[in-house]
Short mmCIF file of C-alpha atoms in Angstrom, two decimals:
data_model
loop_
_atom_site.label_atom_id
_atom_site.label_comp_id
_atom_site.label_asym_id
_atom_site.label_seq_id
_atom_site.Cartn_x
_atom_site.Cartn_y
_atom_site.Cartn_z
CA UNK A 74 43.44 2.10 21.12
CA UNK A 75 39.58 0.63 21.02
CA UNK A 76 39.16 -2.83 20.72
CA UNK A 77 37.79 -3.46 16.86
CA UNK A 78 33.80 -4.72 16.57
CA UNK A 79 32.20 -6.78 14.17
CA UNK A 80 28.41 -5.63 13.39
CA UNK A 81 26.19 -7.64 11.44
CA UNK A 82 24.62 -4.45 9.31
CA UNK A 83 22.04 -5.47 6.86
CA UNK A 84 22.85 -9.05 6.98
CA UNK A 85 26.41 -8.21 6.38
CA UNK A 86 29.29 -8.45 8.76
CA UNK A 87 31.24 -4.83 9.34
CA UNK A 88 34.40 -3.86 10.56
CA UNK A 89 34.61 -1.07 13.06
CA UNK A 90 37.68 0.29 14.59
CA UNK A 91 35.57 0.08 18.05
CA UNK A 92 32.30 0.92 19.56
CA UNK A 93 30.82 4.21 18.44
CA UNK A 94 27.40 5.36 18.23
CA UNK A 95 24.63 4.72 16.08
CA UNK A 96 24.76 8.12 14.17
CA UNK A 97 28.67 7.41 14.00
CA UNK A 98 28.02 4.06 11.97
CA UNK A 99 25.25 6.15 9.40
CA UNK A 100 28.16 8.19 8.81
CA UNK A 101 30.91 6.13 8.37
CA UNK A 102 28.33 4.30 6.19
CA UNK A 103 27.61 7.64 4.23
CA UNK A 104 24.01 7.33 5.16
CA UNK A 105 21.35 10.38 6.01
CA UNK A 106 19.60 9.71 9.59
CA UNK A 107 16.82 11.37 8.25
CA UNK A 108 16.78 8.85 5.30
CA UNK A 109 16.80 5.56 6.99
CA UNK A 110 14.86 3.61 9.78
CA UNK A 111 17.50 2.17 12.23
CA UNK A 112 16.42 -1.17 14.37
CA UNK A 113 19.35 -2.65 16.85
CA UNK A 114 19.07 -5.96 17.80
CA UNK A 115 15.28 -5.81 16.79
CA UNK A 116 14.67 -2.90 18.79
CA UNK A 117 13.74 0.47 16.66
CA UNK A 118 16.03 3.41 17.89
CA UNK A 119 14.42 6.61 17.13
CA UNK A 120 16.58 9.25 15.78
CA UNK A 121 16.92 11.89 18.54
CA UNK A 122 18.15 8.73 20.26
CA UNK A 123 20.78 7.49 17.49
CA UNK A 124 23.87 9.25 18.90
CA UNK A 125 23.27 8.11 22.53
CA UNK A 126 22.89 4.81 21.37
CA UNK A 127 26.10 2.60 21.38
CA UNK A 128 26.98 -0.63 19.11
CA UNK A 129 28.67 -3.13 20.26
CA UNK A 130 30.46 -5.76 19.11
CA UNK A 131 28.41 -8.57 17.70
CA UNK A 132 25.29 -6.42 17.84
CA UNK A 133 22.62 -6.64 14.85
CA UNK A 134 21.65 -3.33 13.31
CA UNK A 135 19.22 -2.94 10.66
CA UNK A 136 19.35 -0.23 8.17
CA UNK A 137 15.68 0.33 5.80
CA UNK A 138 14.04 2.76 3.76
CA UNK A 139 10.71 3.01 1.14
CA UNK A 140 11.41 1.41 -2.10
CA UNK A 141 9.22 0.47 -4.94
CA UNK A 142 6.13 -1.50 -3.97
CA UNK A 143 2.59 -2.13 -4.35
CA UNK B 331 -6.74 15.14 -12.65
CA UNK B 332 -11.08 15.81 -13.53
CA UNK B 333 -12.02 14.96 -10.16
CA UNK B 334 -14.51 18.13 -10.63
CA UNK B 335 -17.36 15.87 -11.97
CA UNK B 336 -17.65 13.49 -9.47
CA UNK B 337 -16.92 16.08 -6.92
CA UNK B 338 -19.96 17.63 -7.78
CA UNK B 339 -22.32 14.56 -6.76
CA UNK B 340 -19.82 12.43 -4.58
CA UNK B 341 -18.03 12.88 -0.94
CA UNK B 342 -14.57 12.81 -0.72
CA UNK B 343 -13.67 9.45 0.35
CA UNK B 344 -12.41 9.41 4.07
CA UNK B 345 -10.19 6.75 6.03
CA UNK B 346 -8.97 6.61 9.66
CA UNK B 347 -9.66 10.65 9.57
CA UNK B 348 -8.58 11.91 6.17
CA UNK B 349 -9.74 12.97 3.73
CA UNK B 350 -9.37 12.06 0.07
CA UNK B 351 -10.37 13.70 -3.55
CA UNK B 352 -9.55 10.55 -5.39
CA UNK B 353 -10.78 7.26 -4.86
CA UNK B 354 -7.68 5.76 -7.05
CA UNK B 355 -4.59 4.55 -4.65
CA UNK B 356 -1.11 3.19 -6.62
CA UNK B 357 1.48 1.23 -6.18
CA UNK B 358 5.13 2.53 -6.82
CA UNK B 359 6.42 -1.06 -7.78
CA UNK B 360 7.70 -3.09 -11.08
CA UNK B 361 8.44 0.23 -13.24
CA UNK B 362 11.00 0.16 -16.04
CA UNK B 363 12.15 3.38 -14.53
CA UNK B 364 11.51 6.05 -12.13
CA UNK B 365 10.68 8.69 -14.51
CA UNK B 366 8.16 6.84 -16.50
CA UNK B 367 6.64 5.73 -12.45
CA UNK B 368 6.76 9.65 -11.93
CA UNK B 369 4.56 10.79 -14.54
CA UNK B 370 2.42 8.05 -14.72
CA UNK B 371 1.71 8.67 -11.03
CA UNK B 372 0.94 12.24 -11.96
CA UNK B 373 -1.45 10.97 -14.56
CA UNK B 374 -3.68 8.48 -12.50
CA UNK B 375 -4.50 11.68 -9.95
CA UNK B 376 -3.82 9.41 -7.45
CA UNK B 377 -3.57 10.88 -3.62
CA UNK B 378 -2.54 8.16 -2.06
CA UNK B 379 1.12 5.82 -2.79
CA UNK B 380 2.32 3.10 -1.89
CA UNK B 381 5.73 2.42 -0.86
CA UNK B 382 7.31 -0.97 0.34
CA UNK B 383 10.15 -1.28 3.59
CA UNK B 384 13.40 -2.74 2.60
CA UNK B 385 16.76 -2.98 3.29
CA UNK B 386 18.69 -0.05 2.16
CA UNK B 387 21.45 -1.33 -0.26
CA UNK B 388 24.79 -0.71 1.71
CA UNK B 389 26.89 -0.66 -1.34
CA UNK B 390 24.85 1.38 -3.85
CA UNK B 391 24.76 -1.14 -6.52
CA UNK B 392 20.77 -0.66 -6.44
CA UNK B 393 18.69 2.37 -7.29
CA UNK B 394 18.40 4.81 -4.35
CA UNK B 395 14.90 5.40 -1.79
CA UNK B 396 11.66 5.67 -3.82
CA UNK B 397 11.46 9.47 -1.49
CA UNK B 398 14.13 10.43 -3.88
CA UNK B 399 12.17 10.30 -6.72
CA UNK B 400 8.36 10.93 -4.84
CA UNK B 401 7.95 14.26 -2.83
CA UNK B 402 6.14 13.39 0.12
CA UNK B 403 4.05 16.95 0.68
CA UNK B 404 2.73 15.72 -2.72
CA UNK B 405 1.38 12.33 -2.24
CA UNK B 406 0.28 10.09 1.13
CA UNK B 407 2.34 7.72 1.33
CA UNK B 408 1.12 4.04 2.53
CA UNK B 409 3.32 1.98 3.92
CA UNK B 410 2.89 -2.07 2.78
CA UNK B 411 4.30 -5.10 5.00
CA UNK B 412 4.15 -7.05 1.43
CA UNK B 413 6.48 -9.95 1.69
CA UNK B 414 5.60 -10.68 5.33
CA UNK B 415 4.36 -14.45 5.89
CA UNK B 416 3.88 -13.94 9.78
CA UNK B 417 1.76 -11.47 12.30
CA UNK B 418 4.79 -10.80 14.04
CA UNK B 419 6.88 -9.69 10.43
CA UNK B 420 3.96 -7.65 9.87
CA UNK B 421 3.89 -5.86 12.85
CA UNK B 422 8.04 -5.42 12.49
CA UNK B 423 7.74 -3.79 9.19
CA UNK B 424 4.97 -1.69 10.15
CA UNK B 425 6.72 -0.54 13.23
CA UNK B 426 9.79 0.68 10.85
CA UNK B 427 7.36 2.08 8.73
CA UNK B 428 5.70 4.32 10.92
CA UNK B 429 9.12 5.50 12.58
CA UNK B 430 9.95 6.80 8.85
CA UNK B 431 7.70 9.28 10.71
CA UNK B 432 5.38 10.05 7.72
CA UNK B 433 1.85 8.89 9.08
CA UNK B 434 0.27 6.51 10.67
CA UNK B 435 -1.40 4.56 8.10
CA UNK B 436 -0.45 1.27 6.99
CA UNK B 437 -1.15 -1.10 4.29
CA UNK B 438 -1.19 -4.76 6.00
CA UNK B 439 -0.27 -7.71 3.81
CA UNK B 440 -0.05 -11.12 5.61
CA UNK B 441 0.86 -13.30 2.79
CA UNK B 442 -0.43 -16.99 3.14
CA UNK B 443 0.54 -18.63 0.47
CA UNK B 444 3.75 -18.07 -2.26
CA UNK B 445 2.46 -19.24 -5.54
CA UNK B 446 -1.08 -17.25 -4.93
CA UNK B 447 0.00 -14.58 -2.69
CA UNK B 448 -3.45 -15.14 -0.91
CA UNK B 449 -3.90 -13.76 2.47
CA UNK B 450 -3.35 -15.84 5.75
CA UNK B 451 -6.49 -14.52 7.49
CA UNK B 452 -5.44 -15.95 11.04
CA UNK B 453 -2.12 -13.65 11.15
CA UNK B 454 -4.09 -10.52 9.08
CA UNK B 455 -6.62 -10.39 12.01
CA UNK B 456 -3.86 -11.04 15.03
CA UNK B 457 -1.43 -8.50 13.29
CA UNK B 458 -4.36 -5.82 12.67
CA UNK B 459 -5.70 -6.17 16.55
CA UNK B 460 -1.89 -5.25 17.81
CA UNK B 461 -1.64 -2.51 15.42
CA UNK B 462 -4.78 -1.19 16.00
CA UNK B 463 -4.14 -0.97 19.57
CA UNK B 464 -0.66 0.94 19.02
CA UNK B 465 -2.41 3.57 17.03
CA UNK B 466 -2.05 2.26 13.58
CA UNK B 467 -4.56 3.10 11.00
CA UNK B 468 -4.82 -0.41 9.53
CA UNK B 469 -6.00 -0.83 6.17
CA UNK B 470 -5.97 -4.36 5.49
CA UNK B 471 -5.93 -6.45 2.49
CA UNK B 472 -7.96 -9.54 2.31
CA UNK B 473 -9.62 -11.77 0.36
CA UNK B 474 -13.10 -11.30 -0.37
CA UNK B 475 -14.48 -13.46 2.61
CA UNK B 476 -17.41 -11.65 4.66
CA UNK B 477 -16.39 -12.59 7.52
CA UNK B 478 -12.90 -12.31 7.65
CA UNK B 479 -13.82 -8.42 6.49
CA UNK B 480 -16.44 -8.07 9.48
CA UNK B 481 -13.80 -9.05 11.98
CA UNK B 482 -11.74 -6.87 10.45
CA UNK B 483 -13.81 -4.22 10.83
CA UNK B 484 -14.86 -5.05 14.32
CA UNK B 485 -11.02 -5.12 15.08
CA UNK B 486 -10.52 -0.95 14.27
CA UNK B 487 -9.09 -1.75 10.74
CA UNK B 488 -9.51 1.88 9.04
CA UNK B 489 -10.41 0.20 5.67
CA UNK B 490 -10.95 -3.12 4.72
CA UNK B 491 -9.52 -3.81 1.28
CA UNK B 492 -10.70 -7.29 -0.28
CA UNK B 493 -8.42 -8.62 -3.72
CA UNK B 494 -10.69 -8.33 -7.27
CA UNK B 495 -8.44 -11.17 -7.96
CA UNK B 496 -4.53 -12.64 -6.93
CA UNK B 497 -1.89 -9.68 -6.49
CA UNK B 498 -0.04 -9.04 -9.97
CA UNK B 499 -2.72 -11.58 -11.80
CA UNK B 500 -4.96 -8.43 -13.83
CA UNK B 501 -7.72 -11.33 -14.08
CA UNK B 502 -10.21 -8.33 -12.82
CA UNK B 503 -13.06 -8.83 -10.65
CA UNK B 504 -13.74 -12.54 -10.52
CA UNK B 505 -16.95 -12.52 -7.79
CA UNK B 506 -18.33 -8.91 -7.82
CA UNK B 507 -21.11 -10.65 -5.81
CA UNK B 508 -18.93 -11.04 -2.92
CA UNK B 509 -17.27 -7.26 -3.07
CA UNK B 510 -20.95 -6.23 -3.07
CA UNK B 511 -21.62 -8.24 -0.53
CA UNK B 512 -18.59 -6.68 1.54
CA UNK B 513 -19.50 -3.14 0.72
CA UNK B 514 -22.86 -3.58 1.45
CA UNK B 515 -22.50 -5.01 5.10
CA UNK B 516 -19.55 -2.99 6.55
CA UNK B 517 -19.26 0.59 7.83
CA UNK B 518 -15.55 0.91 7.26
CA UNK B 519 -14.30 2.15 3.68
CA UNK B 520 -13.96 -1.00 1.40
CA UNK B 521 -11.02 -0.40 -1.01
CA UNK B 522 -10.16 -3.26 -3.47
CA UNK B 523 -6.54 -4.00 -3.82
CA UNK B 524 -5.24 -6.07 -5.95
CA UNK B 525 -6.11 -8.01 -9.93
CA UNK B 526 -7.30 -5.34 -12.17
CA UNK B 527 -5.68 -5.72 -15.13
CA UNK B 528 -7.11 -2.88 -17.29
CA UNK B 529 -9.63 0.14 -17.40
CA UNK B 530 -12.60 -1.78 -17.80
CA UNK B 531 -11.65 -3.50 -14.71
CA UNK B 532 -11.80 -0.59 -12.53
CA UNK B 533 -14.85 0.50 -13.70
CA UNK B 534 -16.93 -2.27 -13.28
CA UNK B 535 -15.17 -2.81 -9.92
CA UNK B 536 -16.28 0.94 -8.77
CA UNK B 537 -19.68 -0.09 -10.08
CA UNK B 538 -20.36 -2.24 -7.15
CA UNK B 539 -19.92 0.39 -4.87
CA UNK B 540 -16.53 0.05 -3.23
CA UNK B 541 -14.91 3.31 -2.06
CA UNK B 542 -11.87 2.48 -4.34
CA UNK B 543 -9.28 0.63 -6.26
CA UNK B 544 -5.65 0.34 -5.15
CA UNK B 545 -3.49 -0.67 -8.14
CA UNK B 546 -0.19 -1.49 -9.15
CA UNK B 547 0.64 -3.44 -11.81
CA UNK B 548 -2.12 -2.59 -14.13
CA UNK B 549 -0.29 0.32 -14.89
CA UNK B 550 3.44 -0.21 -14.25
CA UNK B 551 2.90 -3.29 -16.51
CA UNK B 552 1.07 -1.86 -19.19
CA UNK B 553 3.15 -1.40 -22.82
CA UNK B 554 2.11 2.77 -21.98
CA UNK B 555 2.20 2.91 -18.13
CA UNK B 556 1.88 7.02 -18.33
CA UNK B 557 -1.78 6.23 -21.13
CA UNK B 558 -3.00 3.27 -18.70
CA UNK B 559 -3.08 5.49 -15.71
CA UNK B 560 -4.44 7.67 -17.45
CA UNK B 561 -7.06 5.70 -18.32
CA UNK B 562 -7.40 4.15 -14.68
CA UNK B 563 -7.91 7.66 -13.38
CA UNK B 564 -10.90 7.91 -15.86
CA UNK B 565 -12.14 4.63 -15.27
CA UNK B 566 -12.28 4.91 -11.68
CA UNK B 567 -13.79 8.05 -11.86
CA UNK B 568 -16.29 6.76 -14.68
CA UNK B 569 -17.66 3.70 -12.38
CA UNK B 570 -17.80 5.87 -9.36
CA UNK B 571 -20.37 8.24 -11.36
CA UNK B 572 -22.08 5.23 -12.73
CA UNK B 573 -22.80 3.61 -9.30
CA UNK B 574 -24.19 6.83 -7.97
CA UNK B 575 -25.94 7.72 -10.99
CA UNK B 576 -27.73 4.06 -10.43
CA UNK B 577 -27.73 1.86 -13.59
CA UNK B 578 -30.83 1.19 -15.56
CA UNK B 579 -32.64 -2.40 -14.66
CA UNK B 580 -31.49 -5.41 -16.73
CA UNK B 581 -34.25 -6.89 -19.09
CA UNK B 582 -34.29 -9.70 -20.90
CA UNK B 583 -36.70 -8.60 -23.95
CA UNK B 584 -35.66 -5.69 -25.86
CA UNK B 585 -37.62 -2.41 -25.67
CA UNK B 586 -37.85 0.16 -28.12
CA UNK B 587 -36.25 3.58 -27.55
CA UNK B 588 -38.11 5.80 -30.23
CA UNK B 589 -41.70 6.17 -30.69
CA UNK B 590 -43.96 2.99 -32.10
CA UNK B 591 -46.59 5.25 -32.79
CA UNK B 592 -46.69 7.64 -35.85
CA UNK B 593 -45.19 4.88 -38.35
CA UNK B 594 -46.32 5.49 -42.13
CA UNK B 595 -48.51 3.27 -43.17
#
């Protein structure tokens, strides 16, 4: 069995049942890759590279998209 | 969208490359809803929309991405970094922005000041010289300071985009002199961004011969957003003509229009 990981997502601290890749966590967070803008620990990942990319526990990933704005 | 009469005697507006029919840019923020933001979009004839970065909302309570509701083959979308108080937040949001992977423009807001929402000219110019050196297409919004806009310019920003008056305020132009001023000494498109409040606004605005008006709450605040864009489209459009057409000189005695001779006696 994995070792569970916390991940601050958005500010918010997750629950994971262990380290998976970045496309995993979209999905388990019902989110399109082609709708959101993924930064990991500050870094932008670019989204051929989201399911190479492994989080960790304690990492910091950042989920955004456009919204209303002037 | 009648952009056929000032097509006729006018270029199309261009900016880092592109080119652009209408010389009115809005905002997608503040509407009551997105259908009544759709069609007043559709009503301005605006090209160009912007769009702010934010979190997305990990448990739905919110309204979903503003791409859900604006096709993006239909408008050019410009990215903002509104809400960003630093050069280094600016160049963060940007960065996301650009890896949305729509273009390469972006609108750059380095906010100085909360209760004014007045640039912080130190962190604009630092954040535009690092963007413009990773291949941004900065259009940046200022305040109407010459010189802050010429080293704006001289720092690659693709248009240079002084306030008529503080974001959100609709107190209109408050020194045309110094948006002439602007327009008159730089190369680089001048777009003014920020305090119309209504159609009279804009027009006087495009009457000092800025390339054109980026607006947002003029018409997501009006009681008839869907009419006031409308109306903005024209308006634009009206002062554009005007300012090409060259206005009349100012006198102060009147003269008379018809004939003073062949008068009864």
């Amino acid at each position: 069995m994995p070792d569970p990981i916390t991940v601050v997502v958005n500010g918010q601290e997750r629950e994971f049942g262990g380290e998976m890749s970045l496309t995993d966590l979209l999905q388990a967070l019902d989110l399109d890759p082609q709708a959101v803008v993924v930064e990991l620990n500050k870094e932008i990942v670019r989204r051929p590279a989201l399911g190479d990319t492994t989080v960790r526990n304690g990492d910091q990933v950042e989920l955004v998209h456009f919204v209303g704005g002037g | 969208m009648s952009t056929t009469a000032a097509a006729a005697v006018d270029q199309p507006l261009v900016i880092g490359g592109r080119e652009f029919q209408s010389r009115l840019m809005v905002g997608t923020g503040k509407y009551a809803d997105n259908d009544t933001m759709v069609r007043a979009i559709d009503a301005s004839g605006a090209e160009i929309v912007t769009v702010a970065v934010r979190r997305v909302d990990l448990d739905r309570t919110k309204e979903e991405g503003i791409l859900f509701h604006l096709d993006p083959k239909k408008y050019f979308l410009l990215a903002n970094t509104a809400g960003c108080y630093t050069a280094e937040e600016a160049i963060r949001y940007a960065r996301l922005a650009r890896e949305a992977g729509f273009n390469e423009f972006i609108k750059l807001e380095v906010i100085g000041d909360q209760e004014t929402l007045l640039p912080d000219v130190e962190g604009l110019l630092e954040s535009a010289r690092t963007l413009v050196k990773e291949g941004f297409h900065v259009m940046a919004y200022t305040n109407e300071d010459l010189i802050t806009a010429l080293k704006l310019e001289d720092a690659g920003c693709a248009a240079i985009m002084p306030l008529a008056s503080p974001i959100g305020s609709g107190l209109g132009l408050i020194n045309p002199y110094t948006v002439r001023t602007i327009k008159r000494r730089l190369g680089a498109p001048v777009i003014v961004d920020a305090g119309v409040g209504t159609a009279s606004d804009a027009c006087v605005t495009m009457e000092q011969g800025v390339d054109g008006i980026l607006m947002n709450t003029a018409i997501a605040a009006a009681q008839d957003p869907v009419a006031m864009a409308h109306a903005m489209g024209r308006a634009v459009e009206a002062g554009r003509l005007a300012y090409l057409a060259g206005r009349m000189p100012r006198r102060e005695i009147a003269i008379p229009s018809s004939p003073t001779t062949g008068m009864l006696d």
